[in-house]
XYZ file of C-alpha atoms in Angstrom:
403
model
C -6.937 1.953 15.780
C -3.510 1.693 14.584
C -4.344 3.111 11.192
C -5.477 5.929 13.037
C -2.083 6.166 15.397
C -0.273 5.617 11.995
C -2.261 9.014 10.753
C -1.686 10.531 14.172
C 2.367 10.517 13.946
C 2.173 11.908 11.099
C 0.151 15.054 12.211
C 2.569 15.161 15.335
C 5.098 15.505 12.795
C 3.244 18.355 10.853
C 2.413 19.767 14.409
C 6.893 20.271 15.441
C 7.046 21.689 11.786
C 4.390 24.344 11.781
C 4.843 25.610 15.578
C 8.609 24.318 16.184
C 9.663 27.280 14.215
C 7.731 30.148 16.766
C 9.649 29.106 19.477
C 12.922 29.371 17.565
C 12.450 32.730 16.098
C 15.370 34.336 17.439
C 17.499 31.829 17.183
C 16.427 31.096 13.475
C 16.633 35.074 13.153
C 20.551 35.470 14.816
C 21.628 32.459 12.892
C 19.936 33.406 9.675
C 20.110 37.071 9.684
C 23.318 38.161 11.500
C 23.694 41.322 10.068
C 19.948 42.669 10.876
C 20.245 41.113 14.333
C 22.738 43.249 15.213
C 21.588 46.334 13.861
C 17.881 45.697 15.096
C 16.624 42.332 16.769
C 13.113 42.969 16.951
C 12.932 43.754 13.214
C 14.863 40.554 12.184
C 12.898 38.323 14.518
C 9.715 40.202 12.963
C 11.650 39.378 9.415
C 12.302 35.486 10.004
C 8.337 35.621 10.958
C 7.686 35.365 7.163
C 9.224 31.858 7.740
C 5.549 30.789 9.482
C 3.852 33.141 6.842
C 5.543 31.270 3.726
C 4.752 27.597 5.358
C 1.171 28.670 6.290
C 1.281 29.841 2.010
C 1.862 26.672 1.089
C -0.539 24.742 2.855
C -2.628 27.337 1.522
C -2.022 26.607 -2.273
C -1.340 23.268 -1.459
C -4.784 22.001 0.186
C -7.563 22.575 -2.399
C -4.786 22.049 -5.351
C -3.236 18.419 -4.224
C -7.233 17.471 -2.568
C -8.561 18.336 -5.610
C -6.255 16.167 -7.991
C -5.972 12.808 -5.783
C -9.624 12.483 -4.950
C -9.959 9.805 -7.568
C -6.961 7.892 -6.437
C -6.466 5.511 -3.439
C -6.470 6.952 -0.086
C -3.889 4.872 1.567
C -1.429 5.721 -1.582
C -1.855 9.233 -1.505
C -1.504 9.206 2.289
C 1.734 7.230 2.139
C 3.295 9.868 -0.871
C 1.860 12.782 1.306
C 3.693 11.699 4.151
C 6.991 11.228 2.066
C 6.571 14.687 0.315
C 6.918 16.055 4.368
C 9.755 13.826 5.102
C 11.918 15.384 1.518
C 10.630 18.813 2.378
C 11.902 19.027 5.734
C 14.903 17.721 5.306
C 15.254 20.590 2.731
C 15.135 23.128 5.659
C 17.243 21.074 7.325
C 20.356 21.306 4.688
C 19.344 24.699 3.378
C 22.307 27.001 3.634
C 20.710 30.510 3.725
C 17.514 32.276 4.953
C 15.896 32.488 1.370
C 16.885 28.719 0.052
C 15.030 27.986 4.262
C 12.486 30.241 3.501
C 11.692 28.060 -0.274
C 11.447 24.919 2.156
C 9.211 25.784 4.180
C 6.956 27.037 1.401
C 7.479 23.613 -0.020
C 6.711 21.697 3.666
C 3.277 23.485 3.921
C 2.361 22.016 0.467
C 1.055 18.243 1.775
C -0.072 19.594 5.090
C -3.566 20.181 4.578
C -4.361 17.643 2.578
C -2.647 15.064 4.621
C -5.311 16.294 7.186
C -7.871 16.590 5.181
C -7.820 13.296 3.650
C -6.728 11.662 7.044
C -10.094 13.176 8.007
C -12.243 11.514 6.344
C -10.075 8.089 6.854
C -10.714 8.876 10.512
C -14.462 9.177 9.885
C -15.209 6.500 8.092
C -13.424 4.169 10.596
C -15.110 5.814 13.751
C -18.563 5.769 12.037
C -21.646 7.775 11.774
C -22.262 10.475 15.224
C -18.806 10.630 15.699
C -17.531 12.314 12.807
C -15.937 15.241 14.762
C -14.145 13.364 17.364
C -12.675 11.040 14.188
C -11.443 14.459 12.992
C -10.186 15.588 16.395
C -8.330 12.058 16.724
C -6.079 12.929 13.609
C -5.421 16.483 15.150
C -4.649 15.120 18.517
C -1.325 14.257 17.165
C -0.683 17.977 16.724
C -1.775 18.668 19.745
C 0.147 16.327 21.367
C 3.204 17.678 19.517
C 2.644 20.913 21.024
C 2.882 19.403 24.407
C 5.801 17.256 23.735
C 7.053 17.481 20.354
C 7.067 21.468 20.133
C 9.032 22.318 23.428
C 11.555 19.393 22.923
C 12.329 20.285 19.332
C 12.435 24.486 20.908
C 14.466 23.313 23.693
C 16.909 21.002 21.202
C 16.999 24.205 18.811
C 18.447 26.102 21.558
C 21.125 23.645 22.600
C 22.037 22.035 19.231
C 21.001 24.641 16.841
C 17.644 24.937 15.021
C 18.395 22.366 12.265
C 18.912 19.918 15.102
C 14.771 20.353 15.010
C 13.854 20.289 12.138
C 15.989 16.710 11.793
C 13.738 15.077 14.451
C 10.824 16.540 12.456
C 12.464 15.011 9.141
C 12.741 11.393 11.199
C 9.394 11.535 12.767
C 7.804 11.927 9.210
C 9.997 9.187 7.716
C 8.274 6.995 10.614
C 4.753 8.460 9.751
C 5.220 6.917 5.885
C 6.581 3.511 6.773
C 3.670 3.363 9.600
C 0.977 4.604 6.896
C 1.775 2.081 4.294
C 1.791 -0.641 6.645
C -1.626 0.215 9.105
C -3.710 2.454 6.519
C -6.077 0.149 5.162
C -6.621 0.236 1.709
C -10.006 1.965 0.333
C -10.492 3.077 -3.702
C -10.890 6.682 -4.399
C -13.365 8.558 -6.428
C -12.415 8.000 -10.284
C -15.430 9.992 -11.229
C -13.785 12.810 -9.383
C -11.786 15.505 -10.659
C -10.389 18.940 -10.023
C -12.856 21.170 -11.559
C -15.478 18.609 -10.095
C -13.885 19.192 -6.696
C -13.770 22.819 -7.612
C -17.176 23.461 -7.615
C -17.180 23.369 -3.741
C -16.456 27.508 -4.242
C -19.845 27.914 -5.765
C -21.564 27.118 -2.368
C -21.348 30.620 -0.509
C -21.969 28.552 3.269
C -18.458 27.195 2.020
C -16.919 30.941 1.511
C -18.524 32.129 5.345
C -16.558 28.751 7.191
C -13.213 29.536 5.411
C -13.814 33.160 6.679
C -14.397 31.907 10.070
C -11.178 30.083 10.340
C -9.163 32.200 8.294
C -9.646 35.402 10.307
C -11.129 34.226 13.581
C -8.148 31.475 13.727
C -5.635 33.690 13.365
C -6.144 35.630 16.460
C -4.135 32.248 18.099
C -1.715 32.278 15.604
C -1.149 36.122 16.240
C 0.180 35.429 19.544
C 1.634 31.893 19.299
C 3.814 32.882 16.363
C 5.360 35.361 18.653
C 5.272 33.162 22.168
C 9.272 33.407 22.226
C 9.380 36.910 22.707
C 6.108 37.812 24.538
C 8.032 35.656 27.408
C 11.407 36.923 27.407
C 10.539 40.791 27.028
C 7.290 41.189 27.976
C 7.198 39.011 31.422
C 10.904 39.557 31.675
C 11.437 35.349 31.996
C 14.661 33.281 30.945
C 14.492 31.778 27.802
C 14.712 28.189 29.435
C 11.008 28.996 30.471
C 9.639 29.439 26.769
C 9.467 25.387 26.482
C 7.150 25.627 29.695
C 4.928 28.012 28.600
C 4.508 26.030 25.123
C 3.956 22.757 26.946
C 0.941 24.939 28.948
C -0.010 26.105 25.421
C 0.428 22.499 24.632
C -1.827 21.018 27.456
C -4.409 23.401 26.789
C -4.350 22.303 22.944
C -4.825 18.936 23.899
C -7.422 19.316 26.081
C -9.518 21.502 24.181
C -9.375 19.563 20.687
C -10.661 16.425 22.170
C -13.357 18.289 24.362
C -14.151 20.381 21.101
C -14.823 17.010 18.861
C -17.209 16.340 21.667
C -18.943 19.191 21.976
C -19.412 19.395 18.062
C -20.910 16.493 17.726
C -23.404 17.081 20.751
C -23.917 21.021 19.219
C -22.181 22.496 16.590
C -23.371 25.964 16.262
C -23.196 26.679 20.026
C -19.361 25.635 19.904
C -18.738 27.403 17.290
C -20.083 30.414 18.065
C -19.337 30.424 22.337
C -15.902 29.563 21.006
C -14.889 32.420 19.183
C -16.057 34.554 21.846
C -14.311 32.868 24.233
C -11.409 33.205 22.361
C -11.620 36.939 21.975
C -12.010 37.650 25.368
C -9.107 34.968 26.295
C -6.722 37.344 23.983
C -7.763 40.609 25.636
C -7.273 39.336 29.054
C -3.928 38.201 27.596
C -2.845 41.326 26.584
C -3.742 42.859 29.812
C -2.010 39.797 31.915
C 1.143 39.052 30.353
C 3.874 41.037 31.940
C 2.810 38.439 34.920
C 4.645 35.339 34.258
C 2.417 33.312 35.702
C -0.879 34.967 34.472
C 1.143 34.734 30.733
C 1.090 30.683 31.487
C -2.382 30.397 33.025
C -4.093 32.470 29.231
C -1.885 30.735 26.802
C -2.991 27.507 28.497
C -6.700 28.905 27.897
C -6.228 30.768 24.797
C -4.676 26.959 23.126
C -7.721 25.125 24.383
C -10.242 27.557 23.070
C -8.347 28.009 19.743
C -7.643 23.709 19.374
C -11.865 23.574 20.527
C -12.835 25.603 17.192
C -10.642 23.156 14.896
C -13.444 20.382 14.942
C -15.558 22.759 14.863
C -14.570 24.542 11.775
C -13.595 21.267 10.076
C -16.870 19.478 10.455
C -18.935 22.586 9.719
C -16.971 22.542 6.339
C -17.622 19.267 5.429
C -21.255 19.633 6.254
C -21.769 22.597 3.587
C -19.453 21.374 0.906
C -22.276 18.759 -0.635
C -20.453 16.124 -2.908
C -16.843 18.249 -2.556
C -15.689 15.893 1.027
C -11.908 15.465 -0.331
C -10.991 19.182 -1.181
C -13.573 20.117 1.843
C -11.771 18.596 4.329
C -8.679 19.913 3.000
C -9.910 23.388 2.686
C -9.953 23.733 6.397
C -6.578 23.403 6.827
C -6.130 26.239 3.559
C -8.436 28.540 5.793
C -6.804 28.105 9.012
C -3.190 28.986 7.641
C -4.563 31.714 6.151
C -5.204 32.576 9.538
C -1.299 31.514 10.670
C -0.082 33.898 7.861
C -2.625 36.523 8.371
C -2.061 36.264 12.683
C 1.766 36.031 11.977
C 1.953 38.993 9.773
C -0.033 41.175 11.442
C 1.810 40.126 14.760
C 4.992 41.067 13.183
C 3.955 44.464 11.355
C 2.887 45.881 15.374
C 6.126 44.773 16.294
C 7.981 46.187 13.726
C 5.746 49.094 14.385
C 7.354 49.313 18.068
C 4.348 48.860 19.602
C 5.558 45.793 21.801
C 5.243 42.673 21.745
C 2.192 42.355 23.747
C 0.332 44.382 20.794
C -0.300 40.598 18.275
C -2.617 39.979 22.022
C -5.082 43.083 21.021
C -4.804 42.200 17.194
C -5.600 38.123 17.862
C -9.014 39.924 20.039
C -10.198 41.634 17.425
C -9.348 38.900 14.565
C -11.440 36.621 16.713
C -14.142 39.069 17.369
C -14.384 39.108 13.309
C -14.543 35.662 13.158
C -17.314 35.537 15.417
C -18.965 38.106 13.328
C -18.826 36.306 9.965
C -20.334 33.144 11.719
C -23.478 34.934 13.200
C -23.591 36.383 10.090
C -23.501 32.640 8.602
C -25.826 31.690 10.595
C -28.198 34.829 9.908
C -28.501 34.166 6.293
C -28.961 30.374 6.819
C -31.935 31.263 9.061
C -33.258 33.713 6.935
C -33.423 31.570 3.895
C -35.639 29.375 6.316
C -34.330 25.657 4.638
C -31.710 24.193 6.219
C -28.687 23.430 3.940
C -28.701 19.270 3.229
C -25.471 18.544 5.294
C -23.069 15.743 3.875
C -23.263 12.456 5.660
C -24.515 14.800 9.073
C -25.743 13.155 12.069
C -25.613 15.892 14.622
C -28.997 17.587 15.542
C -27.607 21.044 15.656
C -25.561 22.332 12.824
């Protein structure tokens, strides 16, 4: 348990660093970009957006890439340098004097992310054991979840008061705990020295493999088209104070929480049915958002339900990954992580060109819908040619009866 508490700090650090930033957009944007806030905020909060894009590129590139080249190592040493690279890399952004030098470390930050959770993954599944796979992975996530109930709003809410870097210092700290925690409670299990990249590699030969990233790359980022721009969709849509953006991210939050452990649950009892009622859900959950938010309270109620459906998929995606990849668990597991920040850049800048657009900032609501509605069409579609083939795929290490 405490390796897997060790593993969870850790992702409740990656958690403030990957969402911290949405909630500071404007305040990363006047500080950042003075000149272009003055001539036109919406454009230079639309602008410092490419800050989530950038971070979400790196865990991108970084996933399959650093997944790929420690499988043959020892877990608990590449967990304890992965944790290390995110303390360095955040204390970049933290001491970075200008928007582009900020903008280089948060490329840099997203590098370890994904496989930090990828390979905490399958630490987290081979302590919980065989039929609870998905609730091992949804332990490690919890952390982030947690962070955006806790971690997210306090770090927005010290951003506001201190400054931004203030933040991304806690974030810095909380990482620096996560590595001395890691090296101490991991316990230590040899790698794969048979594996190697182009081994690993191979996992993009297996076209079930190229459907899952689609589903979390596009149907993900319908969340990440609306929580990238949260800030905003408060203050000018619903017409609230700032001081109530830390609320609504704590109901985001709550609703995070609460659907990631209910979604490990539910993918272990039925994996296809969660996936696929999920994504609809979430479509529908974004429309009704769009429709809702210039009531305050109807905003709160949908990004509460729009964070549980989105954090219910995670599992989901994650274990249906692992399940096609075969032999390829290490840069699997990571992959997830690649496809759902392509889904944070792909949400983020779309959100940001319909802003910039002057189509309000309501408008990343209707473009989340129909990313999700996508997503739920390349899994039936999944599913389709699976069926039609008519023999099931031999799932890695499976034990649910539904896949």
């Amino acid at each position: 348990m405490w390796a897997l508490l060790s593993l969870a700090i850790g992702s409740f650090g990656i958690g403030m660093t990957e969402f911290t930033v949405m909630g500071l957009l404007p305040d990363i944007a006047g500080a950042l970009l003075p000149n272009q806030t003055a001539a036109d905020p919406d454009a230079a909060i639309a602008q410092a957006g490419w800050l989530i894009s950038l971070y979400a590129l790196g865990v991108v590139v970084g996933a399959p890439t650093i997944a790929g080249l420690v499988a043959r190592f020892p877990r608990h040493r590449v967990m304890v340098l992965l944790a290390l690279a995110l303390t360095v890399f955040n204390a970049l952004t933290v001491i970075a004097p200008n928007f582009e030098l900020v903008a280089v470390s948060r490329f840099l930050a997203g590098l370890p992310h994904g496989a930090y959770f990828g390979i905490g993954a399958l630490v987290a599944a081979d302590v919980l054991g065989p039929g609870r796979r998905a609730q091992g992975v949804a332990f490690v996530l919890t952390g982030l979840t947690v962070a955006n109930v806790v971690g997210v709003p306090a770090g927005t809410y010290l951003g506001q008061q201190f400054g931004w870097r203030v933040a991304f210092g806690v974030v810095a700290a909380i990482f620096a705990l996560a590595t001395v925690c890691i090296a101490l409670f991991v316990p230590r299990a040899p790698g794969q020295p048979g594996r190697t990249l182009r081994a690993e590699l191979g996992v993009f030969r297996i076209p079930q493999v190229w459907f899952t990233l689609g589903i979390g790359s596009i149907g993900f980022g319908g969340f990440f088209a609306v929580y990238s721009y949260v800030a905003p969709l408060v203050t000018e849509v619903a017409d609230a104070p700032q001081a109530v953006v830390p609320l609504v991210l704590v109901g985001m939050g709550l609703g995070m929480t609460v659907g990631n452990l209910l979604g490990g649950h539910l993918s272990d009892v039925n994996l296809r049915r969660t996936l696929l009622l999920g994504l609809g859900v979430l479509a529908v959950s974004l429309a009704v958002l769009a429709l809702t938010a210039a009531w305050i309270w109807a905003l709160a109620i949908m990004v509460f339900v729009v964070g549980a459906v989105a954090s219910a998929l995670s599992p989901a995606i994650q274990t249906r990954l692992m399940d096609v990849a075969g032999d390829n668990q290490s840069i699997a597991a990571a992959l997830n992580h690649s496809a759902l920040n392509i889904g944070n850049s792909l949400g983020a800048a779309l959100g940001g060109a319909v802003i910039a657009a002057g189509w309000g900032f309501a408008a990343p609501s209707w473009v989340g819908a129909a990313l999700a509605a996508a997503g739920l069409a390349i899994a039936l579609t999944a599913y389709g040619v699976e069926r039609r083939r008519g023999v099931p795929i031999v799932y890695a290490h499976s034990s649910s009866s539904a896949r």
